Amino acid sequence: MSNEKERNLDYCLKCSTCHTQCPVVKSHLPFPGPKQMGPELERLRLARGNKETLEIDEALNYCTNCKRCDLACPHGVKPSFYNLKNKGKLQNKFLIRFRDWILAHNVWWSKMAGRVPALANLALRLSLTKRAMGMVGIADRDFPIYRKHPIKISKAVRDKKALYYAGCYASYNEPQIIQAAVNILESCGYQVELAPVACCGTPMVSNGLWDETARLAGKNTDIFLKYIEQGYKIVTTCPSCGLALKEEYEQIIPGEKSKILKANVWELFELLEEEDNLPFEPAEKLADKAYYHVPCHLKAQGIGIPAANLLKDLAVDELVVDDNYCCGISGTYGFKKEKYPIAMDIGKPLFDDIKKSRATLVISDCGTCKLQIVHGTGIEVKHPAEILARYLKKAQ
Amino acid sequence: MKYDVVVIGAGLAGFSSALAAVELGKKVIVVAKGLGNLYSSSGYIDFLGYYPTTTSWPVTNPLQALEGLVSENPEHPYAKVGKESIIRSVNAFLKASGEMGLSYAGSLDSNLLMPTAAGALSPTSLYPGANGKDVKKAREMVVVGIKELIDFYPLIVAQNLERQLGKKVEALWVELGLDLGRELNSYDLALTLEQEKNVIGLINKLKSWGVKDKLVLIPAVLGIKDWQQVINRLESQLECQVMEIPTLPPSVMGYRLAQSFMHYLKKKGVEFIIGHPVVHVDCRAGRCREIAIETAAHRLKKIAGEAFCLATGGILGEGLQVFPKGIREVVFNLPVKTAETHSLEDFFSLEEQPLALAGVMTNEFLQPVDVETGEAALTNVFVAGATLAGYDPFLEKSGNGVALATGYRAGQLAAGGGKVNE
């Protein structure tokens, strides 16, 4: 561990403010919380030579990596870093490891399913499949639907270049988000290329595969850097992919490369804030009242909610913006049988707030937040890019 | 993105600034490095507990004492904002606290002695939902400890209260039978008391002890949201009075205030970016044009404003950083007034520690000034709370009061371009 991180530990006063912001503690009290699992026990681990794991470390399986503890700390400590790192040292039981490994490699199954979406969607709904999944510890809940959709991209060469990194969810489940992002970027004058990168590694590192994530992150970083050298900006629309490139890669593979990468990654609407003239025009509003659920990993990027003002101006009469709640799904977490009830309990205040708002449309940037909100409320959820692409000026 | 008022800091002073500015219809954003120390606080709002600070008798009427303080000590933040402004902040807070469902009680006319987790008595003016309950007036008192809760010892509390109040105070332990496989802090316990069966469990345990007609002092763990209902139920079913005692961090009473206040401001349209420090400021010709926070990508996110409220806290809040050769104000690098020696030889001396008085000097408009010349260094920056010089919150017991009063004033000044329409 670097000295910088060790010093970071010393800023922890044990005030437990992070503990009060942990969604897991609130819904699953046996979880000791970010302060104890993070800085407090890390001191003990370091004192013991940082070799063995502690018995209590098993509780790290319950951390969702939502990052709310990091944002809460009044003194700049990041408990999530210690939790992620130490999760990678856990020796779980075989069946758990097997199940977590399957979920961590979601990208492989998505690639296969993406080739034959109709068949995959059918198979995922069969009771036999559900039984088999149940046996390995996967929750009985709806899986995202696989969709295939050719993307139209202009071949025109322009000075402004964007490498759009869609991530797994948009690539395999909602390709219309990709098309929307491409259209918005092109209207802003960018030459767009799709990143030849599949998974960012977030599902892997969340499931304790630290070393494998480090290898993947290294590989991905090299690809991104080639484009950055040619003047491309890396643009994301998935908050977790974005945060991985901006923050987690630097923790997992510290060094010059991850530093250059992070400085060149932009969330789509963060990038649009830099534009002088935006390519939107008013059209019929999409909803009277919409509810914007800010995903934890968008909040953690520290860029505010750049799409909110555009949505307010163009698409809806009244926008309820919420960043108080975590939806609970946390990527693959809510797909685990023993964690499913926790994930639903974490999301309940959000579901209730959405229903109470009487909004007819929910807006959220995160694919798995969407799955969870639809599951919890039955209300339609759309990505802001998908909505705002409808307001692009015609005749360009 | 441009805002009318940019508040830096998410403690009571920052929230109070945001409240004042949003009440005046301004577009407001709060940015902070993290959540403020309000989460660790008692939730009591003490305006002036001891004045002069050398006396060991608590102030009974803070408003009256404030008048003396304002005339005798012109460098004190209370003197800068003035009595009328302090009263306005109290009224605004009481109104807002009611709307956020916290219903604080009390007034500036009197201090109530409120018990702490060590059994000390803290003179305070505003307190949550304890109207009509007073340890001085209560005839019979019992301090309840909960076996599962760490850091709260009813015998110590009772003994200390007995000594100060000169009357018998009982102490008892109850065990709720919670087995969660780990020790529980007050926040954890408050979560368990959101569950019906645990509230019933607590009531039954207390029934067997006979607390009828007594004032029951219990650590503040009676729920994080519905605590008032839990108190009401305890009172009606046990025919007693119930008063919560703030605990060590994580303090649920501080949590309730911080969380409710932030949600309330969000509902009023105030934006928040928490967890990312201000690392850059653009100041020219005595005005700040914009600040920038460090995003996850380590790029700067610029936030422009007409006016700024600086409420980053003191040394604990890290608004002021202490170095061997001096003290630095972290955001604007404003001049800081310090003493020659920082601390007295005897660290636990009950006399004023010079370090406590250090901070940013301002004029009556809360604009930071040059320590030597007294000229305003920045005219659209208004300083509030523990960043300010000239008072000792620890001896005076005035920390939250100064935060509230100067925060509110700073918010009004920022919204009014340096003026307040009275």
Coordinates of N, CA, C and O in Angstrom, one line a residue, chain B residues 51 63-73:
Chain B
Y51 N -21.0 33.4 30.5 CA -20.5 34.7 30.2 C -20.5 35.5 31.4 O -21.5 35.6 32.1
L63 N -30.2 36.2 26.0 CA -30.5 37.4 25.3 C -29.9 38.6 26.1 O -29.3 39.5 25.5
Q64 N -30.2 38.6 27.4 CA -29.7 39.6 28.2 C -28.1 39.6 28.3 O -27.5 40.7 28.1
A65 N -27.6 38.4 28.5 CA -26.1 38.3 28.5 C -25.5 38.7 27.2 O -24.4 39.3 27.1
L66 N -26.2 38.4 26.1 CA -25.7 38.8 24.8 C -25.5 40.3 24.6 O -24.6 40.8 24.0
E67 N -26.5 41.1 25.2 CA -26.4 42.5 25.2 C -25.1 43.0 25.8 O -24.4 43.9 25.2
G68 N -24.7 42.4 26.9 CA -23.5 42.8 27.6 C -22.3 42.4 26.7 O -21.4 43.2 26.5
L69 N -22.4 41.2 26.2 CA -21.3 40.7 25.3 C -21.0 41.6 24.1 O -19.9 41.9 23.8
V70 N -22.1 41.9 23.5 CA -22.0 42.7 22.2 C -21.4 44.1 22.5 O -20.6 44.6 21.7
S71 N -21.7 44.7 23.7 CA -21.1 46.0 24.0 C -19.7 45.9 24.5 O -18.8 46.7 24.2
E72 N -19.4 44.8 25.2 CA -18.1 44.7 25.8 C -17.0 44.1 24.9 O -15.8 44.2 25.1
N73 N -17.5 43.3 23.9 CA -16.5 42.6 23.1 C -16.9 42.7 21.6 O -17.4 41.9 21.0

